Amino acid sequence: MYASAARVKSGKAKPKSKALRKIARNWDLYIIIAPVVLFFCIFHYAPMYGLQLAFKNFLASRGIWGSPWIGFANFTRFFNSFYFVRLIRNTIGLSFYQLAIGFPAPILLALMMNEVRSRFFRKTVQMVTYAPHFLSMVVLVGMLFALFDVERGLVNNFLKLLGADPVSFMGSPQWFKTMYVFSEVWQNAGWKSIIYMAALAGIDPQLYEAASVDGASKLQKTINITIPGILPQAIILLILDVGHIMNIGFEKVYLMQNAVNMEASDVISTYVYKTGILGAQYSFTTAIGFFNSAINVVLVLLVNRIARKVSDTSLW
């Protein structure tokens, strides 16, 4: 009793009471954030309970807990699979292609719109480039099939007028990645440029005025003021994009996929859907998803570490 009294007197119990007082003082803020915390706990952390399926031979009659453990057999099966090399090659190739083209596109669009002095023209360009983002993915892919159809598509009809042979854009493995990436840029570049436009608006105009007094050209202002001004936002978005390298969008790939372009369009997400959902191989595809997520986590940690060393900007 004397020891506990001594601890109270020495102030060791103060941090706890101080934390409680802080929570009580800001109770309204904790209430506001509570739904967000609950959302992530229910829909992001609770499903992790099912990750144990990756190490089990799931039997529906015995449930998750009752299914027998088989260790890394599901992972070994995937690594030895006939489709493993093709899935990894297509997933990584498509992701890096999209990152190489899709990441700088909104930056360039924002830089160009920032140089436009006509307010009406800038607003018009913004509206035209933002609009495709709100199209349904089904509508977008339907537009692609209509525009690039071999027989009646506008693009192939134009090629015929020029005397060229029609090209099967949507049915050719060689064209699949290009069609996917550039349609993605068309749909989302304008929307993603909003972040960079906001960053550009936050740059101090006095920096440009001082550069003009010193005789700097527009290119020199862009290189020395504009780009450094949006660099922190670009680094954060790059880290987040790298964290999704292995999670290439399922819906669009699946809608564009057909028997002819399967060699180039078969990625991990579509393979998981066909094997896990349609084929009811839940343990096997859980292992694939676990492997997929593990690579993404490693990439995020690696790129974040590099960004922290190269610059002062990182996620943590």
Short mmCIF file of N, CA and C in Angstrom, two decimals, residues 50-60 62-78 271-272 275-277 279-291:
data_model
loop_
_atom_site.label_atom_id
_atom_site.label_comp_id
_atom_site.label_asym_id
_atom_site.label_seq_id
_atom_site.Cartn_x
_atom_site.Cartn_y
_atom_site.Cartn_z
N GLY A 50 -9.31 -14.11 -42.20
CA GLY A 50 -9.35 -15.14 -43.23
C GLY A 50 -8.01 -15.43 -43.88
N LEU A 51 -6.95 -14.71 -43.52
CA LEU A 51 -5.65 -14.96 -44.13
C LEU A 51 -5.11 -16.34 -43.80
N GLN A 52 -5.59 -16.92 -42.71
CA GLN A 52 -5.12 -18.26 -42.35
C GLN A 52 -5.52 -19.29 -43.39
N LEU A 53 -6.48 -18.95 -44.26
CA LEU A 53 -6.86 -19.87 -45.33
C LEU A 53 -5.69 -20.16 -46.28
N ALA A 54 -4.75 -19.21 -46.36
CA ALA A 54 -3.61 -19.40 -47.24
C ALA A 54 -2.75 -20.58 -46.80
N PHE A 55 -2.84 -20.95 -45.54
CA PHE A 55 -2.01 -22.02 -45.01
C PHE A 55 -2.84 -23.27 -44.68
N LYS A 56 -4.07 -23.31 -45.20
CA LYS A 56 -4.96 -24.43 -44.92
C LYS A 56 -5.56 -24.99 -46.20
N ASN A 57 -6.06 -26.19 -46.10
CA ASN A 57 -6.87 -26.78 -47.17
C ASN A 57 -8.33 -26.60 -46.76
N PHE A 58 -8.93 -25.51 -47.24
CA PHE A 58 -10.24 -25.12 -46.75
C PHE A 58 -11.31 -26.12 -47.17
N LEU A 59 -12.06 -26.56 -46.19
CA LEU A 59 -13.21 -27.43 -46.40
C LEU A 59 -14.43 -26.72 -45.83
N ALA A 60 -15.39 -26.43 -46.69
CA ALA A 60 -16.57 -25.67 -46.26
C ALA A 60 -17.31 -26.37 -45.13
N ARG A 62 -16.12 -28.05 -42.71
CA ARG A 62 -15.40 -27.96 -41.44
C ARG A 62 -15.09 -26.53 -41.03
N GLY A 63 -15.34 -25.58 -41.90
CA GLY A 63 -15.12 -24.18 -41.56
C GLY A 63 -13.64 -23.81 -41.59
N ILE A 64 -13.38 -22.54 -41.29
CA ILE A 64 -12.00 -22.04 -41.35
C ILE A 64 -11.15 -22.68 -40.26
N TRP A 65 -11.66 -22.70 -39.01
CA TRP A 65 -10.88 -23.24 -37.91
C TRP A 65 -10.70 -24.75 -38.03
N GLY A 66 -11.69 -25.43 -38.55
CA GLY A 66 -11.62 -26.89 -38.61
C GLY A 66 -10.86 -27.45 -39.80
N SER A 67 -10.57 -26.61 -40.80
CA SER A 67 -9.84 -27.07 -41.98
C SER A 67 -8.39 -27.40 -41.61
N PRO A 68 -7.82 -28.42 -42.22
CA PRO A 68 -6.46 -28.86 -41.85
C PRO A 68 -5.39 -27.89 -42.36
N TRP A 69 -4.33 -27.75 -41.54
CA TRP A 69 -3.18 -26.94 -41.93
C TRP A 69 -2.34 -27.70 -42.94
N ILE A 70 -1.88 -26.99 -43.98
CA ILE A 70 -0.99 -27.62 -44.97
C ILE A 70 0.27 -26.79 -45.20
N GLY A 71 0.51 -25.80 -44.34
CA GLY A 71 1.74 -25.01 -44.43
C GLY A 71 1.79 -24.16 -45.70
N PHE A 72 2.92 -24.25 -46.38
CA PHE A 72 3.15 -23.42 -47.56
C PHE A 72 2.83 -24.16 -48.86
N ALA A 73 2.01 -25.18 -48.79
CA ALA A 73 1.70 -25.98 -49.98
C ALA A 73 1.01 -25.15 -51.05
N ASN A 74 0.11 -24.24 -50.64
CA ASN A 74 -0.59 -23.41 -51.62
C ASN A 74 0.37 -22.46 -52.33
N PHE A 75 1.33 -21.91 -51.58
CA PHE A 75 2.32 -21.03 -52.19
C PHE A 75 3.20 -21.80 -53.17
N THR A 76 3.64 -23.00 -52.75
CA THR A 76 4.46 -23.83 -53.63
C THR A 76 3.72 -24.19 -54.91
N ARG A 77 2.44 -24.48 -54.77
CA ARG A 77 1.63 -24.80 -55.95
C ARG A 77 1.58 -23.62 -56.91
N PHE A 78 1.43 -22.43 -56.38
CA PHE A 78 1.37 -21.23 -57.24
C PHE A 78 2.71 -20.97 -57.92
N TYR A 271 -6.89 -13.88 -62.61
CA TYR A 271 -6.64 -15.30 -62.33
C TYR A 271 -7.24 -15.69 -60.98
N VAL A 272 -7.12 -14.81 -60.00
CA VAL A 272 -7.70 -15.07 -58.68
C VAL A 272 -9.22 -15.18 -58.79
N THR A 275 -10.09 -18.49 -60.72
CA THR A 275 -9.71 -19.70 -59.98
C THR A 275 -10.37 -19.77 -58.62
N GLY A 276 -10.43 -18.63 -57.93
CA GLY A 276 -10.96 -18.63 -56.57
C GLY A 276 -12.46 -18.54 -56.49
N ILE A 277 -13.05 -17.57 -57.20
CA ILE A 277 -14.50 -17.36 -57.13
C ILE A 277 -15.23 -18.38 -58.01
N GLY A 279 -13.86 -21.03 -59.60
CA GLY A 279 -13.38 -22.39 -59.38
C GLY A 279 -13.45 -22.86 -57.94
N ALA A 280 -13.86 -21.98 -57.02
CA ALA A 280 -14.03 -22.31 -55.60
C ALA A 280 -12.76 -22.87 -54.95
N GLN A 281 -11.59 -22.41 -55.40
CA GLN A 281 -10.33 -22.81 -54.77
C GLN A 281 -9.88 -21.68 -53.84
N TYR A 282 -10.57 -21.58 -52.72
CA TYR A 282 -10.41 -20.42 -51.84
C TYR A 282 -9.04 -20.38 -51.16
N SER A 283 -8.54 -21.49 -50.70
CA SER A 283 -7.25 -21.50 -50.02
C SER A 283 -6.13 -21.13 -50.99
N PHE A 284 -6.18 -21.68 -52.17
CA PHE A 284 -5.14 -21.42 -53.16
C PHE A 284 -5.09 -19.94 -53.54
N THR A 285 -6.24 -19.35 -53.81
CA THR A 285 -6.26 -17.95 -54.22
C THR A 285 -6.01 -17.01 -53.05
N THR A 286 -6.33 -17.43 -51.82
CA THR A 286 -5.96 -16.62 -50.66
C THR A 286 -4.44 -16.54 -50.54
N ALA A 287 -3.76 -17.64 -50.82
CA ALA A 287 -2.29 -17.64 -50.81
C ALA A 287 -1.74 -16.70 -51.88
N ILE A 288 -2.37 -16.69 -53.05
CA ILE A 288 -1.94 -15.79 -54.12
C ILE A 288 -2.13 -14.33 -53.69
N GLY A 289 -3.29 -14.04 -53.10
CA GLY A 289 -3.54 -12.69 -52.62
C GLY A 289 -2.58 -12.27 -51.52
N PHE A 290 -2.25 -13.20 -50.63
CA PHE A 290 -1.29 -12.91 -49.56
C PHE A 290 0.08 -12.59 -50.16
N PHE A 291 0.51 -13.38 -51.12
CA PHE A 291 1.78 -13.14 -51.81
C PHE A 291 1.76 -11.79 -52.50
#
